[in-house]
Coordinates of C-alpha atoms in Angstrom, one line a residue:
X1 CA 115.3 211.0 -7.1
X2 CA 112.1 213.3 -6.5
X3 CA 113.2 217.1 -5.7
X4 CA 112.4 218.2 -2.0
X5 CA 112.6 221.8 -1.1
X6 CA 110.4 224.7 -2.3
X7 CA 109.4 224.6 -6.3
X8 CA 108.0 227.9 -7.7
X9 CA 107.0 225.9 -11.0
X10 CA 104.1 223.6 -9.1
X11 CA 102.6 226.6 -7.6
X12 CA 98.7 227.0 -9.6
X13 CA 97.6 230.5 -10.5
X14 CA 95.5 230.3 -6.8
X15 CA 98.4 229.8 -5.0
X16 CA 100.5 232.7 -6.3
X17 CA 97.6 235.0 -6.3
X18 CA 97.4 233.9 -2.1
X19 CA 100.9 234.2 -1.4
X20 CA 101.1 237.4 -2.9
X21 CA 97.8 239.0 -1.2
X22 CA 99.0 237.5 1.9
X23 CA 101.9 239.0 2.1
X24 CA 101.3 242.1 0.9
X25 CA 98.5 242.2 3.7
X26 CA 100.4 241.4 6.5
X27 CA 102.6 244.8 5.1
X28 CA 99.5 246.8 4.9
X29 CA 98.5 245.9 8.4
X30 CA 101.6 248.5 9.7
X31 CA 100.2 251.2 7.9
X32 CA 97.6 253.7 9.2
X33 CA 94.6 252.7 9.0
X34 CA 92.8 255.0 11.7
X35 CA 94.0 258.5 12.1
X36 CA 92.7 261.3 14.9
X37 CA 93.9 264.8 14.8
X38 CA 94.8 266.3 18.3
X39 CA 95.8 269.5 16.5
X40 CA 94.0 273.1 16.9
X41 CA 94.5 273.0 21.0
X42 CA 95.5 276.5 21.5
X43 CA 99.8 276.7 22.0
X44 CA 100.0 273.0 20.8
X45 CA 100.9 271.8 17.4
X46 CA 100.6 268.2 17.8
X47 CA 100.5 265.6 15.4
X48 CA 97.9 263.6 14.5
X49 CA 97.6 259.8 16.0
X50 CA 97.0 256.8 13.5
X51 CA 96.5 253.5 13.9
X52 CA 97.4 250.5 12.0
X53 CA 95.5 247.6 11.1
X54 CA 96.9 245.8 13.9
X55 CA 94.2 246.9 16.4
X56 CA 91.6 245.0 17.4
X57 CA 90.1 242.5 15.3
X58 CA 92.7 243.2 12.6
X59 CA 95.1 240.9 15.0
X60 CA 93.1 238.0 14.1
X61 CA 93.1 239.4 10.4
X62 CA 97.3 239.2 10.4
X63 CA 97.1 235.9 12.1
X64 CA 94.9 234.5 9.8
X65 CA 97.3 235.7 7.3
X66 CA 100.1 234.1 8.9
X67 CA 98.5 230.8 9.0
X68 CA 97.5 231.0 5.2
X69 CA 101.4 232.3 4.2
X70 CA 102.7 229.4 6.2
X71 CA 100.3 226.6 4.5
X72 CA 100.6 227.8 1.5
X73 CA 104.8 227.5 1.7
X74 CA 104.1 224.5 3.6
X75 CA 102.6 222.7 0.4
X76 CA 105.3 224.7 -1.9
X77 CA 108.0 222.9 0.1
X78 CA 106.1 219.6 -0.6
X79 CA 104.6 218.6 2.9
X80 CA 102.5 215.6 3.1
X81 CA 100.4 215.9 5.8
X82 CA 97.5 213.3 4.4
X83 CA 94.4 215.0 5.2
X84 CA 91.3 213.7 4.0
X85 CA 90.4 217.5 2.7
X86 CA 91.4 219.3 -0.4
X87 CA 94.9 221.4 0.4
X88 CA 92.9 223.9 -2.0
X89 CA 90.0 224.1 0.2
X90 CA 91.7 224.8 3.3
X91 CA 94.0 227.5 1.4
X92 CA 90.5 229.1 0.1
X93 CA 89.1 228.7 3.8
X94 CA 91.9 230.6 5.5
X95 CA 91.8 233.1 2.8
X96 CA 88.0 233.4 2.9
X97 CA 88.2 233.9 7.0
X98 CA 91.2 236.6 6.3
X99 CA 89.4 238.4 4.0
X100 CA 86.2 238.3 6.0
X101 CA 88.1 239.6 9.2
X102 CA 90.2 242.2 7.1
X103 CA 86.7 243.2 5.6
X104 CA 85.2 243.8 9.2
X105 CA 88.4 245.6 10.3
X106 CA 87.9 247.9 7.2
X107 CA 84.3 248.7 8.3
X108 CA 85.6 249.4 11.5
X109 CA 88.0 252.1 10.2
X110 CA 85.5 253.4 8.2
X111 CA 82.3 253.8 10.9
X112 CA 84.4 254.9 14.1
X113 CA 83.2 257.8 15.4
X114 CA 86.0 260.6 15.8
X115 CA 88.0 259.2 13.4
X116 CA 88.8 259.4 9.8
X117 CA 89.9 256.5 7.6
X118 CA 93.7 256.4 6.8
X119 CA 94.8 255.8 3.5
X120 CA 96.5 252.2 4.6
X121 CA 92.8 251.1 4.8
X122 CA 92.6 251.5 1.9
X123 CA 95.1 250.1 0.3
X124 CA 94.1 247.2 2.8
X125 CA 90.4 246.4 1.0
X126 CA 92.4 246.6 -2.6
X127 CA 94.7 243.7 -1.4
X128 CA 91.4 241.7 0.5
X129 CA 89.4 242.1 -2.9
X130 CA 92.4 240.4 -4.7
X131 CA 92.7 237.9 -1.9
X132 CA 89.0 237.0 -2.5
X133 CA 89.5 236.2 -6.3
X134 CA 92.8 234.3 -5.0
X135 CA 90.6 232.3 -2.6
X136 CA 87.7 231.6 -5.7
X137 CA 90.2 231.0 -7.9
X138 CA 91.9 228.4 -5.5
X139 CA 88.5 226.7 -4.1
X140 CA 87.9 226.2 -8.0
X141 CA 90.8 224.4 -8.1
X142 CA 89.8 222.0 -5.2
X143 CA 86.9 221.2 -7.2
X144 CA 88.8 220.7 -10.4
X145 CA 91.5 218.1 -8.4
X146 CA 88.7 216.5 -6.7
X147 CA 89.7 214.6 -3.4
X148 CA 92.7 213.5 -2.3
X149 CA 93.3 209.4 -2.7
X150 CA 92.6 207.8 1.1
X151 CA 95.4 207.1 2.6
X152 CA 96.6 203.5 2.9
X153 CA 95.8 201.9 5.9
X154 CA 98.1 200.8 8.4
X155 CA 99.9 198.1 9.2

């Protein structure tokens, strides 16, 4: 009888690199990215004001993260969804779009006017830089498998 249910030992060295990246991203999304200081008003000592890589396009960043976390377990746990694309390819595509949006989400930090860069930024492009290797390493691996057999026709 085949074995259903997730199996760590099928994963490729793509996959684990993505599932990794991805998660940890989604984590570095809550920290401060952005930060404005609002201190040196006189009687005031207020704290500064940061924000996370959950603003703007950084939502479509964490969603695109979602979506590659959820394939990627979707094909640990053995799905068959009989596409007539690599599973490889679309795990490198929604990586490649994530790391893109992350990427633009970092330049935003970095260029916005009145604000200084937080340190979760960059902790962010660290984690998008190995998400990029995971997504070559992965679309080499849709070259490597090739194409998926067509599925039978039916009846």
């Amino acid at each position: 009888m085949a074995q259903q249910g997730f199996d760590i030992s099928r994963l490729t060295m793509g996959q684990k690199t993505l599932l990794i990246t991805g998660l940890v991203f989604l984590v570095t999304l809550f920290f401060p990215w952005e930060s404005f200081d609002v201190g040196g008003l006189p009687g005031f000592d207020l704290p500064g004001v940061n924000i996370s890589g959950w603003n703007g396009i950084g939502v479509l960043a964490g969603i695109l993260a979602i979506l590659l976390l959820v394939w990627e377990l979707m094909l640990m746990a053995g799905v068959n969804l009989n596409l007539n694309v690599s599973e490889a390819l679309i795990s490198a595509g929604l990586a490649a779009a994530t790391v893109l949006f992350g990427l633009i989400r970092f330049i935003i930090a970095l260029t916005r006017s009145g604000y200084g860069i937080a340190w979760g930024a960059w902790v962010g492009l660290i984690v998008l830089l190995a998400m990029a290797y995971g997504a070559w390493v992965r679309f080499n691996e849709s070259k490597a498998m090739g194409m998926p057999p067509p599925a039978p026709p039916a009846a």
